[in-house]
Phi, psi and omega in degrees: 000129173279122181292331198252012196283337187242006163269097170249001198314348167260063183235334220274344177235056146248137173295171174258080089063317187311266166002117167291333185273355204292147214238115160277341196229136144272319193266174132287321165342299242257323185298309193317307185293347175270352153301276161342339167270327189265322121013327165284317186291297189318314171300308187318297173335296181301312160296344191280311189305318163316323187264321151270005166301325186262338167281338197268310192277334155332286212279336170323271154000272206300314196298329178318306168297317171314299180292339182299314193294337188293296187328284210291332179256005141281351150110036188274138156301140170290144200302098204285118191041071216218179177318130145235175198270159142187144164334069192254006165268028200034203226306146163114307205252147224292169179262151193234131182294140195276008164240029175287324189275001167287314180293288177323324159317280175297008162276329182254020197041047171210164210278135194330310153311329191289321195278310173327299168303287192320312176297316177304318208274309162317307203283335194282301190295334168278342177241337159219050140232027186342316171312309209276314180309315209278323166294280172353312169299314182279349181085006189264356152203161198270170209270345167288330156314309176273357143335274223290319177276357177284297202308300185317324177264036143344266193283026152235153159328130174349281179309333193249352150315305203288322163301301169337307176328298211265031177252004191232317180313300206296347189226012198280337186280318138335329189229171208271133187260038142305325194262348163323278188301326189265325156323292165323309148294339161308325205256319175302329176312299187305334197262333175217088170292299184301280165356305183270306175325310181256022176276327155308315183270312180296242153045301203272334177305333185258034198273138170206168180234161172194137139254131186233120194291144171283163188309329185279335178098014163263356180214162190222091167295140163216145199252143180190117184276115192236145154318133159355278186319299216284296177335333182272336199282280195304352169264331157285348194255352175268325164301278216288345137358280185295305175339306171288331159304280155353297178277329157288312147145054170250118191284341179308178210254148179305359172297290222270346197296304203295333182286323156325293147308357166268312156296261194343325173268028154252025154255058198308303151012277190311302204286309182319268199304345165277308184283332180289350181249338135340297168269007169241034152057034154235085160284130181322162142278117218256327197269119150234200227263359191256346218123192174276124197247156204251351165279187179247105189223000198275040168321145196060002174295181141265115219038045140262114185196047172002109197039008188261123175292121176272311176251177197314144169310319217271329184311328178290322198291160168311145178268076180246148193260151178223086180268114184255177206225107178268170174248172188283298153014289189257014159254338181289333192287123172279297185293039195302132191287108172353321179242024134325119148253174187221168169268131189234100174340151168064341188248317191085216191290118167236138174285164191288353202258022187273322204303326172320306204264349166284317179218048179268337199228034157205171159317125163277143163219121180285133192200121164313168178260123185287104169289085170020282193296335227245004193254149188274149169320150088046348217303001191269123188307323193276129167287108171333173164276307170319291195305334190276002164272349198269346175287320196301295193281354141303304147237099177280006175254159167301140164270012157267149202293136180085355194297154163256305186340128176279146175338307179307298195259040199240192166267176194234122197266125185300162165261302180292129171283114150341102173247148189285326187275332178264257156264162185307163165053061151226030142270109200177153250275326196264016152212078165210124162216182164264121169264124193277166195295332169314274224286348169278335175300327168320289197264038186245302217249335164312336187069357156330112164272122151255151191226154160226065196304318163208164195300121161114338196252131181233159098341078182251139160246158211237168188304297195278010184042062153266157181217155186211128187267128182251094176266171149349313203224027160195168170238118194259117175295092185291332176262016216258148193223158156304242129201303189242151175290103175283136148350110196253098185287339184310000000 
Protein backbone atom coordinates (compact mmCIF):
# COMPACT_ATOMS: atom_id res chain seq x y z
CA UNK A 1 0.00 0.00 0.00
CA UNK A 2 1.30 3.32 -0.79
CA UNK A 3 2.03 5.43 2.63
CA UNK A 4 3.15 8.90 1.30
CA UNK A 5 0.03 10.49 -0.38
CA UNK A 6 -0.17 13.17 2.37
CA UNK A 7 3.42 13.55 3.01
CA UNK A 8 4.46 16.06 0.57
CA UNK A 9 7.39 18.49 2.13
CA UNK A 10 9.50 17.35 -0.84
CA UNK A 11 7.30 19.32 -3.56
CA UNK A 12 8.71 22.27 -1.43
CA UNK A 13 12.17 21.70 -3.27
CA UNK A 14 11.29 22.43 -6.82
CA UNK A 15 12.48 25.79 -7.50
CA UNK A 16 9.78 28.05 -8.68
CA UNK A 17 10.52 27.87 -12.66
CA UNK A 18 7.23 30.81 -12.96
CA UNK A 19 9.70 33.72 -12.93
CA UNK A 20 11.30 34.54 -15.85
CA UNK A 21 14.45 35.97 -14.19
CA UNK A 22 15.05 33.42 -11.82
CA UNK A 23 18.57 32.65 -11.17
CA UNK A 24 18.70 28.74 -9.43
CA UNK A 25 22.81 28.29 -9.33
CA UNK A 26 25.55 30.45 -9.00
CA UNK A 27 28.32 27.85 -10.25
CA UNK A 28 27.80 25.01 -12.63
CA UNK A 29 28.64 22.58 -9.45
CA UNK A 30 25.93 23.98 -7.75
CA UNK A 31 23.55 23.80 -11.31
CA UNK A 32 24.76 20.28 -11.71
CA UNK A 33 23.46 18.96 -8.34
CA UNK A 34 20.55 20.57 -8.66
CA UNK A 35 19.64 18.93 -11.99
CA UNK A 36 20.80 15.77 -10.60
CA UNK A 37 18.26 16.54 -7.35
CA UNK A 38 15.72 17.02 -9.38
CA UNK A 39 16.13 14.05 -11.43
CA UNK A 40 15.89 11.99 -8.51
CA UNK A 41 12.47 13.91 -7.49
CA UNK A 42 11.40 12.95 -10.73
CA UNK A 43 11.96 9.17 -10.79
CA UNK A 44 10.63 9.10 -7.11
CA UNK A 45 7.53 10.90 -8.50
CA UNK A 46 7.28 8.96 -11.40
CA UNK A 47 7.01 5.43 -9.37
CA UNK A 48 4.91 6.73 -6.80
CA UNK A 49 2.50 7.35 -9.72
CA UNK A 50 3.29 3.73 -11.20
CA UNK A 51 2.23 2.50 -7.90
CA UNK A 52 -0.67 4.30 -7.30
CA UNK A 53 -1.78 3.46 -11.06
CA UNK A 54 -2.01 -0.22 -10.10
CA UNK A 55 -3.76 0.60 -6.49
CA UNK A 56 -6.17 2.92 -8.31
CA UNK A 57 -7.17 0.05 -10.83
CA UNK A 58 -7.16 -2.43 -8.11
CA UNK A 59 -9.82 -0.60 -5.72
CA UNK A 60 -11.54 0.35 -9.14
CA UNK A 61 -12.48 -3.64 -9.25
CA UNK A 62 -13.05 -4.35 -5.54
CA UNK A 63 -15.62 -1.14 -5.62
CA UNK A 64 -17.33 -2.46 -8.88
CA UNK A 65 -18.01 -5.71 -7.41
CA UNK A 66 -18.88 -4.02 -3.95
CA UNK A 67 -22.01 -2.19 -6.32
CA UNK A 68 -22.62 -5.13 -8.16
CA UNK A 69 -22.95 -7.10 -4.99
CA UNK A 70 -25.53 -4.16 -3.34
CA UNK A 71 -27.68 -4.52 -6.83
CA UNK A 72 -27.84 -8.18 -6.35
CA UNK A 73 -28.77 -7.99 -2.76
CA UNK A 74 -31.56 -5.69 -3.23
CA UNK A 75 -32.77 -8.22 -6.13
CA UNK A 76 -32.09 -5.27 -8.48
CA UNK A 77 -31.19 -6.37 -12.03
CA UNK A 78 -28.12 -6.54 -13.53
CA UNK A 79 -27.43 -3.08 -15.58
CA UNK A 80 -27.81 -4.22 -19.64
CA UNK A 81 -24.59 -3.22 -20.77
CA UNK A 82 -23.29 -1.38 -17.87
CA UNK A 83 -19.32 -1.94 -16.43
CA UNK A 84 -17.99 -5.14 -16.84
CA UNK A 85 -14.79 -6.17 -15.06
CA UNK A 86 -11.68 -8.02 -16.39
CA UNK A 87 -8.46 -9.35 -16.00
CA UNK A 88 -6.68 -6.88 -18.12
CA UNK A 89 -2.94 -7.23 -16.91
CA UNK A 90 -3.70 -11.08 -17.56
CA UNK A 91 -3.22 -13.96 -15.98
CA UNK A 92 -2.26 -13.91 -11.68
CA UNK A 93 -3.74 -10.11 -11.54
CA UNK A 94 -6.94 -8.56 -9.91
CA UNK A 95 -10.29 -7.63 -12.19
CA UNK A 96 -10.12 -3.88 -13.13
CA UNK A 97 -13.53 -1.91 -13.38
CA UNK A 98 -13.75 -1.44 -17.17
CA UNK A 99 -14.12 2.29 -16.97
CA UNK A 100 -11.78 3.12 -14.37
CA UNK A 101 -9.20 4.56 -17.11
CA UNK A 102 -12.31 6.85 -18.58
CA UNK A 103 -11.77 8.20 -15.04
CA UNK A 104 -8.20 8.33 -15.10
CA UNK A 105 -7.39 9.66 -18.16
CA UNK A 106 -8.35 13.29 -18.33
CA UNK A 107 -6.93 13.58 -14.67
CA UNK A 108 -3.31 12.78 -16.05
CA UNK A 109 -3.85 14.10 -19.41
CA UNK A 110 -3.90 11.33 -21.04
CA UNK A 111 -5.96 9.68 -23.50
CA UNK A 112 -8.28 6.77 -22.10
CA UNK A 113 -5.94 4.29 -23.89
CA UNK A 114 -2.96 5.84 -22.51
CA UNK A 115 -4.45 5.33 -18.91
CA UNK A 116 -5.78 1.82 -19.68
CA UNK A 117 -1.91 0.84 -20.34
CA UNK A 118 -0.43 2.23 -17.01
CA UNK A 119 -2.83 0.59 -15.40
CA UNK A 120 -2.45 -3.25 -16.90
CA UNK A 121 1.37 -2.39 -17.28
CA UNK A 122 1.40 -1.17 -13.11
CA UNK A 123 -0.69 -4.42 -12.06
CA UNK A 124 1.34 -6.85 -14.48
CA UNK A 125 4.80 -5.88 -12.95
CA UNK A 126 3.38 -6.09 -9.51
CA UNK A 127 1.46 -9.69 -9.39
CA UNK A 128 3.49 -11.33 -11.90
CA UNK A 129 6.80 -9.70 -11.86
CA UNK A 130 7.94 -9.49 -8.28
CA UNK A 131 11.09 -9.50 -8.72
CA UNK A 132 11.05 -6.68 -10.69
CA UNK A 133 8.61 -4.81 -8.59
CA UNK A 134 10.81 -5.18 -5.94
CA UNK A 135 13.99 -3.56 -7.76
CA UNK A 136 11.44 -0.91 -8.87
CA UNK A 137 10.88 -0.25 -5.87
CA UNK A 138 14.13 -0.11 -4.30
CA UNK A 139 15.13 2.61 -7.04
CA UNK A 140 17.58 -0.42 -8.70
CA UNK A 141 15.27 0.12 -11.66
CA UNK A 142 13.32 2.30 -13.59
CA UNK A 143 9.33 2.56 -14.01
CA UNK A 144 10.05 2.59 -17.78
CA UNK A 145 12.06 -0.29 -17.76
CA UNK A 146 9.25 -2.60 -16.14
CA UNK A 147 6.79 -1.11 -18.98
CA UNK A 148 8.63 -2.49 -21.28
CA UNK A 149 9.03 -5.91 -19.38
CA UNK A 150 4.98 -5.76 -18.39
CA UNK A 151 4.29 -5.49 -22.30
CA UNK A 152 6.39 -7.74 -23.09
CA UNK A 153 4.99 -10.74 -21.21
CA UNK A 154 1.63 -9.77 -22.21
CA UNK A 155 0.89 -13.34 -24.13
CA UNK A 156 2.47 -15.72 -21.51
CA UNK A 157 0.56 -17.43 -18.49
CA UNK A 158 0.94 -17.17 -15.16
CA UNK A 159 3.69 -20.11 -14.45
CA UNK A 160 5.68 -18.82 -17.26
CA UNK A 161 5.74 -14.80 -16.44
CA UNK A 162 6.73 -16.14 -13.07
CA UNK A 163 9.75 -18.23 -14.55
CA UNK A 164 10.63 -15.50 -16.44
CA UNK A 165 10.79 -13.01 -12.95
CA UNK A 166 13.03 -15.25 -11.35
CA UNK A 167 15.12 -15.74 -14.38
CA UNK A 168 15.50 -11.85 -14.89
CA UNK A 169 15.13 -10.22 -11.25
CA UNK A 170 18.17 -11.74 -9.72
CA UNK A 171 20.61 -10.01 -12.43
CA UNK A 172 18.63 -7.38 -14.03
CA UNK A 173 19.50 -4.45 -12.16
CA UNK A 174 23.29 -5.35 -13.41
CA UNK A 175 22.63 -4.83 -16.65
CA UNK A 176 22.16 -2.03 -18.96
CA UNK A 177 18.96 -1.55 -19.92
CA UNK A 178 19.42 -2.15 -23.62
CA UNK A 179 20.89 -5.62 -22.92
CA UNK A 180 17.73 -5.71 -20.01
CA UNK A 181 15.35 -5.67 -22.88
CA UNK A 182 17.11 -7.72 -25.55
CA UNK A 183 17.42 -10.58 -22.67
CA UNK A 184 13.87 -10.58 -21.76
CA UNK A 185 12.98 -10.81 -25.32
CA UNK A 186 15.60 -13.58 -26.05
CA UNK A 187 13.87 -15.30 -23.03
CA UNK A 188 10.00 -14.71 -23.71
CA UNK A 189 11.24 -15.97 -27.79
CA UNK A 190 12.32 -19.16 -26.02
CA UNK A 191 9.33 -19.59 -24.19
CA UNK A 192 6.85 -19.11 -27.37
CA UNK A 193 8.80 -20.75 -30.25
CA UNK A 194 5.80 -21.91 -32.33
CA UNK A 195 4.84 -18.10 -31.52
CA UNK A 196 7.67 -16.57 -32.55
CA UNK A 197 8.11 -19.14 -35.83
CA UNK A 198 4.83 -17.61 -36.71
CA UNK A 199 5.63 -14.00 -35.69
CA UNK A 200 8.28 -14.94 -38.37
CA UNK A 201 6.11 -15.84 -41.12
CA UNK A 202 4.08 -12.88 -40.68
CA UNK A 203 7.27 -10.50 -40.67
CA UNK A 204 8.57 -12.21 -44.28
CA UNK A 205 4.79 -11.68 -45.37
CA UNK A 206 5.36 -7.63 -45.08
CA UNK A 207 8.83 -8.32 -47.25
CA UNK A 208 8.29 -5.08 -49.83
CA UNK A 209 9.95 -2.82 -52.31
CA UNK A 210 8.39 0.50 -53.15
CA UNK A 211 9.89 3.34 -55.34
CA UNK A 212 9.16 7.15 -55.01
CA UNK A 213 10.08 9.50 -57.87
CA UNK A 214 11.60 12.65 -55.99
CA UNK A 215 9.37 16.38 -57.41
CA UNK A 216 12.22 17.02 -59.68
CA UNK A 217 12.81 13.43 -61.75
CA UNK A 218 16.25 13.31 -60.84
CA UNK A 219 16.40 10.80 -58.28
CA UNK A 220 14.43 7.95 -56.98
CA UNK A 221 13.80 6.72 -53.62
CA UNK A 222 13.54 3.50 -52.40
CA UNK A 223 12.37 1.98 -49.47
CA UNK A 224 12.48 -2.02 -49.36
CA UNK A 225 11.79 -4.85 -46.25
CA UNK A 226 14.00 -7.67 -47.11
CA UNK A 227 14.87 -11.08 -45.53
CA UNK A 228 17.50 -10.72 -42.55
CA UNK A 229 20.01 -13.00 -44.96
CA UNK A 230 19.15 -11.35 -48.37
CA UNK A 231 19.63 -7.91 -47.05
CA UNK A 232 23.43 -8.85 -45.25
CA UNK A 233 23.90 -10.73 -49.33
CA UNK A 234 22.73 -7.40 -50.71
CA UNK A 235 24.44 -4.75 -48.46
CA UNK A 236 27.84 -6.73 -49.15
CA UNK A 237 27.66 -6.94 -52.68
CA UNK A 238 26.73 -3.13 -52.88
CA UNK A 239 30.51 -2.44 -50.68
CA UNK A 240 32.23 -4.53 -53.14
CA UNK A 241 30.98 -2.82 -55.77
CA UNK A 242 31.18 0.75 -54.73
CA UNK A 243 34.40 -0.81 -53.92
CA UNK A 244 35.09 -1.63 -57.40
CA UNK A 245 34.47 1.51 -58.70
CA UNK A 246 36.84 3.07 -56.53
CA UNK A 247 39.60 1.09 -57.50
CA UNK A 248 38.70 2.06 -61.40
CA UNK A 249 39.17 5.59 -60.30
CA UNK A 250 35.73 6.91 -59.53
CA UNK A 251 36.11 9.61 -56.87
CA UNK A 252 32.25 10.35 -55.61
CA UNK A 253 31.78 9.71 -52.13
CA UNK A 254 30.98 6.05 -50.76
CA UNK A 255 27.59 7.48 -50.53
CA UNK A 256 27.16 8.18 -53.78
CA UNK A 257 29.28 4.90 -54.95
CA UNK A 258 26.72 2.53 -53.35
CA UNK A 259 24.09 4.09 -54.54
CA UNK A 260 25.54 3.42 -58.03
CA UNK A 261 26.00 -0.12 -57.23
CA UNK A 262 22.50 -0.25 -56.48
CA UNK A 263 21.61 0.77 -60.04
CA UNK A 264 24.26 -1.81 -61.58
CA UNK A 265 23.07 -4.60 -59.92
CA UNK A 266 19.71 -4.28 -61.80
CA UNK A 267 21.96 -4.84 -64.74
CA UNK A 268 22.99 -7.93 -63.79
CA UNK A 269 25.24 -8.53 -67.04
CA UNK A 270 27.11 -4.97 -66.35
CA UNK A 271 27.76 -6.61 -62.51
CA UNK A 272 28.58 -10.22 -63.28
CA UNK A 273 31.61 -8.56 -65.93
CA UNK A 274 32.64 -5.81 -63.17
CA UNK A 275 33.33 -8.17 -60.68
CA UNK A 276 34.56 -11.02 -62.53
CA UNK A 277 37.18 -8.43 -64.13
CA UNK A 278 38.08 -7.63 -60.73
CA UNK A 279 39.10 -10.82 -59.62
CA UNK A 280 41.23 -11.29 -62.73
CA UNK A 281 42.81 -7.87 -62.30
CA UNK A 282 41.55 -6.25 -65.26
CA UNK A 283 39.49 -4.03 -64.81
CA UNK A 284 37.94 -1.60 -67.25
CA UNK A 285 38.22 1.95 -67.21
CA UNK A 286 34.92 2.76 -65.63
CA UNK A 287 35.15 7.01 -65.30
CA UNK A 288 35.07 9.68 -67.77
CA UNK A 289 34.70 13.32 -67.53
CA UNK A 290 30.62 12.79 -67.36
CA UNK A 291 31.14 10.05 -64.65
CA UNK A 292 30.67 6.80 -64.11
CA UNK A 293 29.22 4.84 -67.22
CA UNK A 294 26.70 2.46 -66.85
CA UNK A 295 26.57 0.81 -70.22
CA UNK A 296 28.49 -2.43 -71.08
CA UNK A 297 31.16 -1.34 -73.70
CA UNK A 298 34.12 -3.38 -72.39
CA UNK A 299 34.39 -5.47 -75.77
CA UNK A 300 37.59 -6.92 -74.98
CA UNK A 301 37.77 -6.91 -71.53
CA UNK A 302 38.25 -9.89 -69.73
CA UNK A 303 35.40 -10.83 -68.32
CA UNK A 304 33.17 -9.18 -70.35
CA UNK A 305 30.73 -12.23 -71.59
CA UNK A 306 27.67 -10.46 -70.95
CA UNK A 307 26.36 -13.11 -67.97
CA UNK A 308 28.50 -16.53 -68.86
CA UNK A 309 30.37 -17.03 -65.46
CA UNK A 310 33.82 -17.42 -66.33
CA UNK A 311 35.30 -18.23 -62.76
CA UNK A 312 34.22 -20.36 -60.02
CA UNK A 313 30.35 -19.57 -58.89
CA UNK A 314 31.56 -19.21 -54.84
CA UNK A 315 34.13 -16.44 -56.18
CA UNK A 316 31.06 -14.32 -56.74
CA UNK A 317 29.45 -14.25 -53.81
CA UNK A 318 29.82 -11.80 -51.54
CA UNK A 319 32.01 -11.60 -48.48
CA UNK A 320 29.68 -10.62 -45.23
CA UNK A 321 30.94 -11.44 -41.66
CA UNK A 322 28.18 -13.14 -39.48
CA UNK A 323 28.98 -13.47 -35.80
CA UNK A 324 26.98 -15.62 -34.03
CA UNK A 325 27.79 -16.28 -30.03
CA UNK A 326 26.69 -20.23 -29.33
CA UNK A 327 26.90 -21.15 -25.33
CA UNK A 328 29.68 -23.96 -24.48
CA UNK A 329 26.25 -26.01 -23.76
CA UNK A 330 24.96 -25.66 -27.32
CA UNK A 331 28.52 -26.44 -28.97
CA UNK A 332 28.92 -29.61 -26.72
CA UNK A 333 25.04 -30.64 -27.70
CA UNK A 334 25.32 -33.19 -30.69
CA UNK A 335 21.73 -32.84 -30.71
CA UNK A 336 21.15 -28.75 -30.83
CA UNK A 337 17.17 -28.35 -30.38
CA UNK A 338 15.80 -26.43 -32.84
CA UNK A 339 14.42 -23.70 -30.92
CA UNK A 340 17.76 -23.20 -29.29
CA UNK A 341 19.05 -20.11 -28.82
CA UNK A 342 22.14 -18.35 -30.30
CA UNK A 343 22.75 -14.65 -30.82
CA UNK A 344 23.62 -12.93 -33.97
CA UNK A 345 25.23 -9.71 -33.90
CA UNK A 346 22.89 -6.92 -35.40
CA UNK A 347 19.92 -9.56 -35.95
CA UNK A 348 19.91 -10.21 -31.46
CA UNK A 349 18.21 -13.83 -30.30
CA UNK A 350 17.85 -16.13 -33.25
CA UNK A 351 16.24 -20.06 -32.81
CA UNK A 352 18.89 -22.24 -34.03
CA UNK A 353 16.34 -23.66 -36.67
CA UNK A 354 17.04 -19.74 -38.37
CA UNK A 355 20.68 -20.29 -39.07
CA UNK A 356 20.21 -21.90 -42.57
CA UNK A 357 18.81 -19.06 -44.04
CA UNK A 358 21.58 -16.90 -42.69
CA UNK A 359 24.51 -18.82 -44.12
CA UNK A 360 23.00 -21.71 -45.92
CA UNK A 361 23.49 -19.64 -49.43
CA UNK A 362 27.13 -17.80 -49.04
CA UNK A 363 31.11 -18.80 -48.03
CA UNK A 364 31.39 -19.99 -44.45
CA UNK A 365 34.34 -18.86 -42.82
CA UNK A 366 35.16 -20.63 -39.19
CA UNK A 367 37.44 -18.25 -36.99
CA UNK A 368 38.29 -19.10 -33.46
CA UNK A 369 36.76 -17.52 -30.45
CA UNK A 370 39.49 -14.82 -29.25
CA UNK A 371 40.40 -15.46 -25.55
CA UNK A 372 41.07 -12.20 -24.38
CA UNK A 373 43.42 -12.90 -21.48
CA UNK A 374 45.66 -15.74 -23.71
CA UNK A 375 46.37 -12.89 -26.57
CA UNK A 376 49.97 -11.41 -26.20
CA UNK A 377 50.66 -7.09 -25.92
CA UNK A 378 51.88 -5.37 -28.29
CA UNK A 379 54.98 -2.93 -28.58
CA UNK A 380 53.49 -0.73 -31.10
CA UNK A 381 51.50 2.26 -30.55
CA UNK A 382 49.08 0.97 -33.49
CA UNK A 383 46.62 -1.93 -32.29
CA UNK A 384 47.15 -5.42 -34.02
CA UNK A 385 43.99 -6.23 -35.72
CA UNK A 386 43.56 -9.56 -33.51
CA UNK A 387 43.52 -7.55 -30.37
CA UNK A 388 41.22 -4.67 -31.60
CA UNK A 389 38.40 -7.52 -32.65
CA UNK A 390 39.04 -9.38 -28.76
CA UNK A 391 38.42 -5.58 -27.46
CA UNK A 392 35.31 -5.29 -29.59
CA UNK A 393 34.01 -8.69 -28.48
CA UNK A 394 34.91 -8.14 -25.17
CA UNK A 395 33.23 -4.47 -24.50
CA UNK A 396 30.93 -4.27 -27.44
CA UNK A 397 29.89 -0.71 -25.92
CA UNK A 398 31.92 2.64 -26.11
CA UNK A 399 33.51 2.41 -22.17
CA UNK A 400 32.18 5.63 -21.43
CA UNK A 401 29.47 5.48 -18.87
CA UNK A 402 26.24 4.97 -20.48
CA UNK A 403 27.15 5.07 -23.92
CA UNK A 404 25.37 3.15 -26.59
CA UNK A 405 27.97 3.47 -29.62
CA UNK A 406 28.89 0.44 -30.57
CA UNK A 407 32.29 -0.73 -30.50
CA UNK A 408 33.10 -1.14 -34.30
CA UNK A 409 32.93 2.18 -34.54
CA UNK A 410 34.67 3.61 -32.00
CA UNK A 411 38.28 4.13 -31.32
CA UNK A 412 40.33 1.43 -29.72
CA UNK A 413 42.02 3.60 -26.62
CA UNK A 414 45.17 3.32 -24.72
CA UNK A 415 43.55 3.85 -21.05
CA UNK A 416 47.13 4.73 -19.66
CA UNK A 417 48.87 6.71 -22.76
CA UNK A 418 51.22 5.12 -25.01
CA UNK A 419 54.35 6.60 -24.19
CA UNK A 420 57.08 6.31 -26.91
CA UNK A 421 59.84 5.93 -24.72
CA UNK A 422 58.40 3.64 -22.71
CA UNK A 423 58.16 -0.06 -21.74
CA UNK A 424 57.40 -3.26 -24.05
CA UNK A 425 53.81 -4.56 -24.16
CA UNK A 426 51.98 -1.73 -23.51
CA UNK A 427 49.54 -2.25 -26.25
CA UNK A 428 47.88 -5.09 -24.46
CA UNK A 429 44.08 -6.45 -23.81
CA UNK A 430 44.22 -4.66 -19.67
CA UNK A 431 44.92 -1.10 -21.16
CA UNK A 432 43.11 -1.15 -24.05
CA UNK A 433 39.01 -0.07 -25.04
CA UNK A 434 36.72 1.30 -27.10
CA UNK A 435 36.21 5.03 -27.20
CA UNK A 436 33.77 6.89 -28.97
CA UNK A 437 35.39 9.74 -30.62
CA UNK A 438 33.51 12.60 -28.02
CA UNK A 439 34.83 10.60 -25.06
CA UNK A 440 38.26 10.31 -26.03
CA UNK A 441 38.53 13.85 -26.58
CA UNK A 442 37.08 14.39 -23.14
CA UNK A 443 39.32 12.19 -21.73
CA UNK A 444 42.58 13.07 -23.87
CA UNK A 445 41.53 17.55 -23.34
CA UNK A 446 38.67 17.28 -20.72
CA UNK A 447 40.32 16.42 -17.51
CA UNK A 448 38.32 13.19 -17.47
CA UNK A 449 40.55 10.31 -15.49
CA UNK A 450 40.70 6.78 -16.44
CA UNK A 451 41.51 3.72 -14.59
CA UNK A 452 41.18 -0.25 -15.89
CA UNK A 453 41.52 -1.52 -12.40
CA UNK A 454 40.82 -4.66 -14.08
CA UNK A 455 40.51 -5.97 -18.02
CA UNK A 456 37.15 -4.83 -19.51
CA UNK A 457 36.24 -2.66 -16.36
CA UNK A 458 37.30 1.18 -16.22
CA UNK A 459 36.96 3.50 -13.67
CA UNK A 460 36.06 6.95 -14.80
CA UNK A 461 36.21 10.41 -12.60
CA UNK A 462 34.74 13.16 -13.99
CA UNK A 463 36.23 16.84 -14.03
CA UNK A 464 33.68 17.69 -11.02
CA UNK A 465 35.02 14.18 -9.36
CA UNK A 466 31.76 11.95 -10.25
CA UNK A 467 33.37 8.61 -10.37
CA UNK A 468 31.65 5.76 -12.49
CA UNK A 469 32.19 2.18 -13.19
CA UNK A 470 32.16 0.93 -16.51
CA UNK A 471 31.60 -3.11 -17.32
CA UNK A 472 30.64 -5.25 -20.48
CA UNK A 473 27.39 -4.97 -19.52
CA UNK A 474 26.47 -2.27 -17.10
CA UNK A 475 27.37 1.78 -15.61
CA UNK A 476 27.49 1.51 -11.88
CA UNK A 477 27.22 5.21 -10.38
CA UNK A 478 29.96 5.22 -7.43
CA UNK A 479 29.06 8.77 -5.70
CA UNK A 480 25.21 8.59 -5.83
CA UNK A 481 23.87 9.62 -2.79
CA UNK A 482 20.24 10.96 -1.75
CA UNK A 483 20.35 14.42 -1.65
CA UNK A 484 16.87 15.26 -0.21
CA UNK A 485 14.23 13.05 2.07
CA UNK A 486 12.32 11.48 -0.94
CA UNK A 487 8.42 10.17 -0.35
CA UNK A 488 8.85 6.59 0.75
CA UNK A 489 7.26 4.47 -1.86
CA UNK A 490 8.74 1.32 -0.46
Amino acid sequence: MYESTSNLDWWHELPDVSRPDAVFSSSASDALEEITKMRALRRRATLAEFQLAAEYAELSGREAMIREGARAASGMAPVMHGERLSRMAGDGTPLVAEFASLELGPRLRLTPDAAWALMRDALAAKYRLPGIWALLKADRLEVWQARTLADLIRGLDAEQAAWLDSELSPRAAGMSPTRLEAHARALVRQLRSDEANDERDRDRARRRVEFTSSENGHTTGLTATLDAADAIGLDAQVDRLAEIFKRAGDSDTLEVRRAKALGVLGTPARALQLIQASLLDELPALVDEDGLDLDCPALGQRGHTCGTITVHPDRLLPKAEIRVHLSDATLRDADIEPDALVRVEALGPQLVSWLADLVGHTRIALRPVLTVDSLRPSDSYEVPTHLREAIQVRNPLSVFPFSKKQSESCDVDHTLSFARNGPPGQTATNNLGPLDRRAHRAKTHGGWKLDQPIPGCFLWTSPRNHRYLVTPSCTVVLDHEDFIALPDVA
